[in-house]
Short mmCIF file of C-alpha atoms and ligand atoms in Angstrom, two decimals:
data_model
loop_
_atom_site.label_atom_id
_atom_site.label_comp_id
_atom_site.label_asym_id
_atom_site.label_seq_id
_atom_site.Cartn_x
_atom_site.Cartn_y
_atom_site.Cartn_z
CA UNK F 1441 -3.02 -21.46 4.74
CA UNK F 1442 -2.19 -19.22 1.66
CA UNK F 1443 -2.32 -15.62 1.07
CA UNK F 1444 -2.27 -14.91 -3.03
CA UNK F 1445 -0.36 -11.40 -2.14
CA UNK F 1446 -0.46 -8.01 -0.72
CA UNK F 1447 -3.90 -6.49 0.35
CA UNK F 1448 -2.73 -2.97 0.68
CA UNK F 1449 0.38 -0.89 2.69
CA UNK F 1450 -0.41 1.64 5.03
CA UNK F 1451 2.38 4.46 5.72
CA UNK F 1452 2.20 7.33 8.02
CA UNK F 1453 3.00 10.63 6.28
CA UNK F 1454 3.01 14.30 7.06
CA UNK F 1455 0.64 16.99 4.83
CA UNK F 1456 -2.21 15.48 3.29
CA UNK F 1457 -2.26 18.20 0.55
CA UNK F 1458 1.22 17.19 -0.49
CA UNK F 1459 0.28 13.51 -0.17
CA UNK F 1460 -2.72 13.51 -2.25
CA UNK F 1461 -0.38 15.92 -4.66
CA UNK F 1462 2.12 13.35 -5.52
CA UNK F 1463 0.50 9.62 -5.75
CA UNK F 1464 -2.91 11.52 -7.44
CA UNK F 1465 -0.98 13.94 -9.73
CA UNK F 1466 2.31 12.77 -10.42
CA UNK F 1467 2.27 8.74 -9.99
CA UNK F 1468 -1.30 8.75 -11.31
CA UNK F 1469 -2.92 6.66 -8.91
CA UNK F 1470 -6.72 7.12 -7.66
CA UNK F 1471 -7.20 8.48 -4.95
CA UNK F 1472 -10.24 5.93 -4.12
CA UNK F 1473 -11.18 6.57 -0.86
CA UNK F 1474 -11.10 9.95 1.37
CA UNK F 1475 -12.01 8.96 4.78
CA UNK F 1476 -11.18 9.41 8.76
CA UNK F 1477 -8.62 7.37 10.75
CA UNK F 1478 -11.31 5.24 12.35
CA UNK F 1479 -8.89 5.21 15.93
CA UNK F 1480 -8.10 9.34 15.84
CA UNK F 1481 -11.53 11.14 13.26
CA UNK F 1482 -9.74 14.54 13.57
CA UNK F 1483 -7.39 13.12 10.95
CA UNK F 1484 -7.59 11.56 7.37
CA UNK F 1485 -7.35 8.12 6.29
CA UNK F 1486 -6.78 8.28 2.47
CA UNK F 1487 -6.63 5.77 0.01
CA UNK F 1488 -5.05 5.02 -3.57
CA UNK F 1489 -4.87 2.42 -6.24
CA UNK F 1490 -6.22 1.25 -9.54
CA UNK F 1491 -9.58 2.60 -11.34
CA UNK F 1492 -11.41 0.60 -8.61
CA UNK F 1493 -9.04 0.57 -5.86
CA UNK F 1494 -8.46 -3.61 -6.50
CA UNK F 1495 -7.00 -5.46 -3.59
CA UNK F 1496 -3.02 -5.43 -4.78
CA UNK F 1497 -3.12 -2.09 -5.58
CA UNK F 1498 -4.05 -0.09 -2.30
CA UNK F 1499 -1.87 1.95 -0.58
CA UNK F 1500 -3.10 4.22 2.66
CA UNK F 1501 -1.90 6.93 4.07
CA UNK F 1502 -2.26 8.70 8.06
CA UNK F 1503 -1.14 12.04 7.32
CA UNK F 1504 -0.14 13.47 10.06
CA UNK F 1505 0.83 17.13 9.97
CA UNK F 1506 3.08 17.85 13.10
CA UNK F 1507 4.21 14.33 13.92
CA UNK F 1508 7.98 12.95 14.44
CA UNK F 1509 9.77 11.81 11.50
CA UNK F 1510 10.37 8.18 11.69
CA UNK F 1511 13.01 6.45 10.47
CA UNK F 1512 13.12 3.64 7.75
CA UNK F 1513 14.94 0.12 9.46
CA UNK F 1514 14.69 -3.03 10.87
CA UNK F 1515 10.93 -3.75 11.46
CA UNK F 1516 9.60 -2.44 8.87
CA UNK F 1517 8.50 -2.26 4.95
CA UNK F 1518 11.41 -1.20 4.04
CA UNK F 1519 10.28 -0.49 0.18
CA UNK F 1520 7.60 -0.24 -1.58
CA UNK F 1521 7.52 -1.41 -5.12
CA UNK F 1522 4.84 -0.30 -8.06
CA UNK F 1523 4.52 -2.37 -11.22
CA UNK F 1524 4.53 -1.15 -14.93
CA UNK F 1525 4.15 -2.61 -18.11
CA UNK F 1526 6.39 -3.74 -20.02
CA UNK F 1527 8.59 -0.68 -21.54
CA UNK F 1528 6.89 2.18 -19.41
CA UNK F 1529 10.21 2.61 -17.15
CA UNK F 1530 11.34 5.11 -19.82
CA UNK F 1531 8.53 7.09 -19.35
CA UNK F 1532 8.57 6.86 -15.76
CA UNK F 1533 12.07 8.43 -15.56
CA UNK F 1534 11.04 11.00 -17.92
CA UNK F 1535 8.21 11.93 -15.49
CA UNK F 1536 10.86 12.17 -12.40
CA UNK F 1537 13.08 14.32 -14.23
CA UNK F 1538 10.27 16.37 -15.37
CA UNK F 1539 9.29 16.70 -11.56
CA UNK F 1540 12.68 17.38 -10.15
CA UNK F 1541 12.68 13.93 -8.49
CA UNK F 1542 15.89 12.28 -8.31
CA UNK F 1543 15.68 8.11 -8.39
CA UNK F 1544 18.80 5.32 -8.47
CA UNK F 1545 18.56 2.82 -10.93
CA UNK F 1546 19.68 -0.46 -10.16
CA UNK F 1547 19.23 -3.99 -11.44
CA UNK F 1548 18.55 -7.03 -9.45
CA UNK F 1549 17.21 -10.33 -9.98
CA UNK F 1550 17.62 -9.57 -13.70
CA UNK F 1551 14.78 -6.41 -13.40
CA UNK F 1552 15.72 -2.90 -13.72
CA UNK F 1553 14.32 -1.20 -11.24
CA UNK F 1554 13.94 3.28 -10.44
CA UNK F 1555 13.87 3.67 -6.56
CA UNK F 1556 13.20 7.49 -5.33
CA UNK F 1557 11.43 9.03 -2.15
CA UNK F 1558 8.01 9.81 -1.78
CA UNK F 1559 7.57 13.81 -0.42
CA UNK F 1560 7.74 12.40 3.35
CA UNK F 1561 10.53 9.94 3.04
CA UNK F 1562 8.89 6.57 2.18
CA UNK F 1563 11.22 4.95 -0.40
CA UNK F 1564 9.29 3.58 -3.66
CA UNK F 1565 10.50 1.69 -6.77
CA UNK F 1566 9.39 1.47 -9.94
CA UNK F 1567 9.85 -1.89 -11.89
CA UNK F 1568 8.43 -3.19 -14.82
CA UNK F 1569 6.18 -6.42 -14.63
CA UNK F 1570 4.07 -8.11 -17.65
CA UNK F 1571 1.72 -9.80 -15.20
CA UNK F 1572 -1.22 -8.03 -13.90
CA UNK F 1573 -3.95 -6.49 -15.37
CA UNK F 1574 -3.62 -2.67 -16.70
CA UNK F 1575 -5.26 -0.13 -14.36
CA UNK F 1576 -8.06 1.75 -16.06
CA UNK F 1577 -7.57 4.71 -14.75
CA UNK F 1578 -5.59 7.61 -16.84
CA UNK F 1579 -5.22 11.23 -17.07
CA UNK F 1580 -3.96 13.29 -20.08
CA UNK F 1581 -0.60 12.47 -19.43
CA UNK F 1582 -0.48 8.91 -17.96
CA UNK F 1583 -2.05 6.07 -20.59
CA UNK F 1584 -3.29 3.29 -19.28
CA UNK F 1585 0.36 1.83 -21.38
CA UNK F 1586 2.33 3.73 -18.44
CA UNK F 1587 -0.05 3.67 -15.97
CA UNK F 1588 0.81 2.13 -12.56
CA UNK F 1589 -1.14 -1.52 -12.37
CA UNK F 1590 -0.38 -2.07 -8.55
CA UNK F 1591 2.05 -3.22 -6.20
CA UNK F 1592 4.78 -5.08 -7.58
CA UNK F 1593 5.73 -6.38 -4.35
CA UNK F 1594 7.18 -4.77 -1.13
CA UNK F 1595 10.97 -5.69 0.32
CA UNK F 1596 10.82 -6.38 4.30
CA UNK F 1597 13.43 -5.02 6.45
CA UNK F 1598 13.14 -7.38 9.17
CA UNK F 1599 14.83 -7.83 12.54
CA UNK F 1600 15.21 -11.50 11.66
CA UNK F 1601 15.31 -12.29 8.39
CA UNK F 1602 15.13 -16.27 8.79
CA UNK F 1603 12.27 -15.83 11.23
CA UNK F 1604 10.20 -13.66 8.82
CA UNK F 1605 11.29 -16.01 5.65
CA UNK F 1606 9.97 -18.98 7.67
CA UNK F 1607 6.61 -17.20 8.19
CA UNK F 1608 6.63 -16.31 4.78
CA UNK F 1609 7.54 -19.73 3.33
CA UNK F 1610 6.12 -22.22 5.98
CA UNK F 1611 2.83 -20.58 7.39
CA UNK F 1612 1.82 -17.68 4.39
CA UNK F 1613 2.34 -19.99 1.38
CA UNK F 1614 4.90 -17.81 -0.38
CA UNK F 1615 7.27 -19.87 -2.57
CA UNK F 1616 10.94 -19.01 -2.38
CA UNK F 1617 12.31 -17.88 -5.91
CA UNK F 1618 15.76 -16.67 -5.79
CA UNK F 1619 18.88 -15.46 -3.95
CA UNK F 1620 20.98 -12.33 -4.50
CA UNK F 1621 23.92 -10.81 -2.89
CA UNK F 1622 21.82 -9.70 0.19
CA UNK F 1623 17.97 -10.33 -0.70
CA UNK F 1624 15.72 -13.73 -0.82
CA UNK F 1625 13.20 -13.31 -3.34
CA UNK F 1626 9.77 -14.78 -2.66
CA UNK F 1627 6.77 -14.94 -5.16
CA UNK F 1628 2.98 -15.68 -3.58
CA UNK F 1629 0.14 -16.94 -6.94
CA UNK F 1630 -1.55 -13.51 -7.21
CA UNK F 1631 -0.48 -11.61 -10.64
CA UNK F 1632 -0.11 -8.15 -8.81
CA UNK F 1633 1.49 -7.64 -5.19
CA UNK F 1634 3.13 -10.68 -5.37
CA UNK F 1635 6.90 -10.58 -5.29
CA UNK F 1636 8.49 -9.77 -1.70
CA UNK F 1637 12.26 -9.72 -0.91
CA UNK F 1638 13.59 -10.02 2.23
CA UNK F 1639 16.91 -7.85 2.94
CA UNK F 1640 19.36 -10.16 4.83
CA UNK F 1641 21.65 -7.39 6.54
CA UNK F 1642 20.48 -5.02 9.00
CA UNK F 1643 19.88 -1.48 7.97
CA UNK F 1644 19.61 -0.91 12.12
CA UNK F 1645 16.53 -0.15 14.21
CA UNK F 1646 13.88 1.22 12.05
CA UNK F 1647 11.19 3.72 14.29
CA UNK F 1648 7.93 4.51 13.30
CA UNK F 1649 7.52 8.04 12.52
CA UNK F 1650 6.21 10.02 9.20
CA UNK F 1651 7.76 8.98 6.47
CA UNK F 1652 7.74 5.08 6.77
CA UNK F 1653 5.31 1.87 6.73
CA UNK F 1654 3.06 1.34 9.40
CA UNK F 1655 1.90 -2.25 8.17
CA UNK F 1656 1.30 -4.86 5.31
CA UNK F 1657 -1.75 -6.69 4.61
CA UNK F 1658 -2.27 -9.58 2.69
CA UNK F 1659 -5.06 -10.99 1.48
CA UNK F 1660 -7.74 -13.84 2.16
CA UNK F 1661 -10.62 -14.00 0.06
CA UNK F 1662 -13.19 -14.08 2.57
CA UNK F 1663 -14.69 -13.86 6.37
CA UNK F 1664 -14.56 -17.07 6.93
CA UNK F 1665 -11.01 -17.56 5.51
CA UNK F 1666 -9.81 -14.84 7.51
CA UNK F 1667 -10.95 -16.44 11.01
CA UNK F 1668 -9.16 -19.40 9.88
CA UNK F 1669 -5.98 -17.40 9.59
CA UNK F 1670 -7.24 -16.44 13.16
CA UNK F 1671 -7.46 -19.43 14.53
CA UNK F 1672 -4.08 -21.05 12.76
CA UNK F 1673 -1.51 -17.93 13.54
CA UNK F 1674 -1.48 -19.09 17.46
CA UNK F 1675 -0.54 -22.45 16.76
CA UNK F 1676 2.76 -20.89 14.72
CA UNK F 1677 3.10 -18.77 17.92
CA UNK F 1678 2.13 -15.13 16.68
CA UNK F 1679 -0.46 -13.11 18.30
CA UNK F 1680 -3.43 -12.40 16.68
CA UNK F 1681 -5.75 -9.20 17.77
CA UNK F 1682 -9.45 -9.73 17.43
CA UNK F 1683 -11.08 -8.65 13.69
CA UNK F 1684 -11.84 -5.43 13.35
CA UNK F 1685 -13.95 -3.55 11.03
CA UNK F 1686 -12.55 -1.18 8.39
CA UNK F 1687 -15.71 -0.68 6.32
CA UNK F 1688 -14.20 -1.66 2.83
CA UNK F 1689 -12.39 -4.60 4.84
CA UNK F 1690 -12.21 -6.80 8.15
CA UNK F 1691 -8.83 -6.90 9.62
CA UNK F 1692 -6.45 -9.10 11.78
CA UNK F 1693 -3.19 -7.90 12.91
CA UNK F 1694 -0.19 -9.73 13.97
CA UNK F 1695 3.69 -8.31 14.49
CA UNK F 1696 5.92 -11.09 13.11
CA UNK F 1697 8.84 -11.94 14.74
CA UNK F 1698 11.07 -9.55 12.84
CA UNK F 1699 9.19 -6.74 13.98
CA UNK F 1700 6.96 -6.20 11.17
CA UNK F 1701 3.16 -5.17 11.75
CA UNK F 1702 1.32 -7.82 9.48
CA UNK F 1703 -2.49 -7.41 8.71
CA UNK F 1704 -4.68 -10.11 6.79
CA UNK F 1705 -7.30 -8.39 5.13
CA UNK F 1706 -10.43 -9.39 3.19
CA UNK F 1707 -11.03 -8.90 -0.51
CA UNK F 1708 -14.56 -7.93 0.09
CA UNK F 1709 -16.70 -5.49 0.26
CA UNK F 1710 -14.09 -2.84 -1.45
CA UNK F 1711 -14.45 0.71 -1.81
CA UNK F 1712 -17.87 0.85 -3.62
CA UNK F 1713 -19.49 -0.29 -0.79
CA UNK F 1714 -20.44 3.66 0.49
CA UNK F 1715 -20.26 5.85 -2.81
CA UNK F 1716 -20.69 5.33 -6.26
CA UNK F 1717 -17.62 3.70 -8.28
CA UNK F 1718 -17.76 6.71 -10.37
CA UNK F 1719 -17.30 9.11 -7.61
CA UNK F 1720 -15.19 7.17 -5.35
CA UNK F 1721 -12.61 9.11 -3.03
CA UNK F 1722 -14.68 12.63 -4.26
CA UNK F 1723 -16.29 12.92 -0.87
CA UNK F 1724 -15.40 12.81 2.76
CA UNK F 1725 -17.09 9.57 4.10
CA UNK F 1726 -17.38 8.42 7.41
CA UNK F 1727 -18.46 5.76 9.18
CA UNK F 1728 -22.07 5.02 10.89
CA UNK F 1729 -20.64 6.45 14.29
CA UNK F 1730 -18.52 9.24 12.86
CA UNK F 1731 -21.74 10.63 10.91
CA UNK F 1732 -23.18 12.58 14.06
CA UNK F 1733 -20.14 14.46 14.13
CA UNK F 1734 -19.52 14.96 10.23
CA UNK F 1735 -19.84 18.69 10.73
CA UNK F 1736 -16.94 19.19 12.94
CA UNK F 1737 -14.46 17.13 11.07
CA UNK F 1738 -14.52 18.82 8.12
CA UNK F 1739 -14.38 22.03 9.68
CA UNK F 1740 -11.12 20.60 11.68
CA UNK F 1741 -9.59 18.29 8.66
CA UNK F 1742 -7.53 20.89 6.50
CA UNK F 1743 -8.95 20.69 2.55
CA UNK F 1744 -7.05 18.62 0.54
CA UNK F 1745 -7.64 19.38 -3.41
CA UNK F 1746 -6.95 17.09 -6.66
CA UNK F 1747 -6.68 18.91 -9.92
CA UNK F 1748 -7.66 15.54 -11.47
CA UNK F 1749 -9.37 12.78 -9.73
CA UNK F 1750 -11.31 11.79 -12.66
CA UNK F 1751 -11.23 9.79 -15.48
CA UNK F 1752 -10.76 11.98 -18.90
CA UNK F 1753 -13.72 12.49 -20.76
CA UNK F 1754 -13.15 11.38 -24.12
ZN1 ZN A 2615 -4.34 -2.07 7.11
#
């Protein structure tokens, strides 16, 4: 079995408001898809990526207003990496400065790299990457030249490392790339989402909490693909849960062996599949058994506002 790369990340983070502020407004993303969390309607389930919300690019949020703060360790996605073009980092540092937002620099694996916090705590980096395609999706002050493309990768904090590079390597398809200081670099064939690390040392017990990664999914181009990786996961000893339906994708989960929730995901249908790509993430949508009570959510969920969730008109 082989998974070309990351599907999407899902992280649980506090106000929505402040959520949608930051990866709509200030990293430029779209937000793509404004729905409930299908396990607990009274809250949101929002969505962000590229112009279309392309598997690679996705990242989810559960905001959850008055939960715990987690904390960031072994277990989890420990970081989670956006890709650039080539040159934008420049701009992107501007744009932190400009918004108050301090970020490290540092250099590894011959990249330069900006890592900062989201508003909640989730740690992102910035890194520039000439494969992938552009995103299409700009506002005044983010060309599609700057403009965030996707995930560049994620690096896993595991609870044992040579357990989760084995998966990785031996049962995902992953290739192994390069070694340095304290990180394994793997690369799957995808040209976005592709490039994971693996931290070696412990960074001690991670808990789940606001403010860190719930799960990773990668993806598999299909149904039928996916109840392959169904069917094959068992005989490598992980657990699989039955699929479930997430309306824009069917879903698998597994918890590797370092502690990490994994997900495999499928491409199709995408985010088009209940509004119009020109007005995706605009409206609240719900699923078929959610409708009945559509009134009561969105007098419960608290409005969330974006300034800019459209393309500019030109
Ligand atoms: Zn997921």
């Amino acid at each position: 079995m082989q998974s070309v790369g990351i599907h999407h990340i899902t992280a649980i983070v506090g106000d929505p408001q402040e959520n949608v502020h930051f990866y709509s407004e200030i990293l430029g993303l779209r937000l793509v898809k404004k729905t409930v969390n299908f396990d607990d309607p009274g809250t949101y389930h929002l969505y962000f990526g590229d112009e279309a919300g392309h598997p690679g690019t996705i990242i989810t949020f559960f905001p959850w207003i008055n939960a715990y703060k987690g904390r960031i360790g072994d277990g989890q996605v420990g970081v989670t990496a956006y890709a650039v073009p080539e040159g934008a980092l420049s701009f992107w540092k501007n744009r932190l400065t400009q918004n108050d937002i301090h970020f490290d620099t540092v250099v590894r694996f011959e990249e330069e790299s900006i890592l900062f916090n989201d508003p909640h705590g989730l740690i992102l980096e910035i890194v520039e990457r000439k494969e992938g395609k552009k995103s299409e999706w700009e506002m005044d002050d983010i060309s599609t030249d700057v403009a965030i493309k996707g995930f560049a990768g994620a690096t896993l904090f595991s609870g044992a490392p040579n357990k989760t590079m084995n998966l990785l390597e031996e049962h995902m398809g992953l290739e192994k790339v390069g070694e340095e200081g304290e990180y394994i670099r793997y690369r799957s064939i995808a040209d976005i989402g592709n490039v994971i690390d693996i931290k070696l040392t412990t960074t001690g017990r991670g808990s789940m909490g606001v403010g860190t990664v719930h799960h990773i999914a990668w993806r598999t181009k299909d149904d039928n693909e996916q109840l392959e990786w169904q069917k094959y996961l068992p005989t490598a000893g992980y657990q699989v849960t039955p699929v479930q339906d997430r309306n824009y994708f069917n879903a698998v989960y597994f918890r590797e062996f370092g502690g990490i929730l994994f997900e495999i995901a499928t491409d199709p249908p995408g985010f088009a599949i209940d509004e119009p790509k020109e007005q995706l993430g605009e409206h609240l949508m719900l699923p078929a058994r959610y409708e009945g009570y559509r009134q009561q959510l969105e007098a419960t969920l608290p409005p969330i506002h974006i300034e800019k969730n459209r393309r500019n008109e030109k």
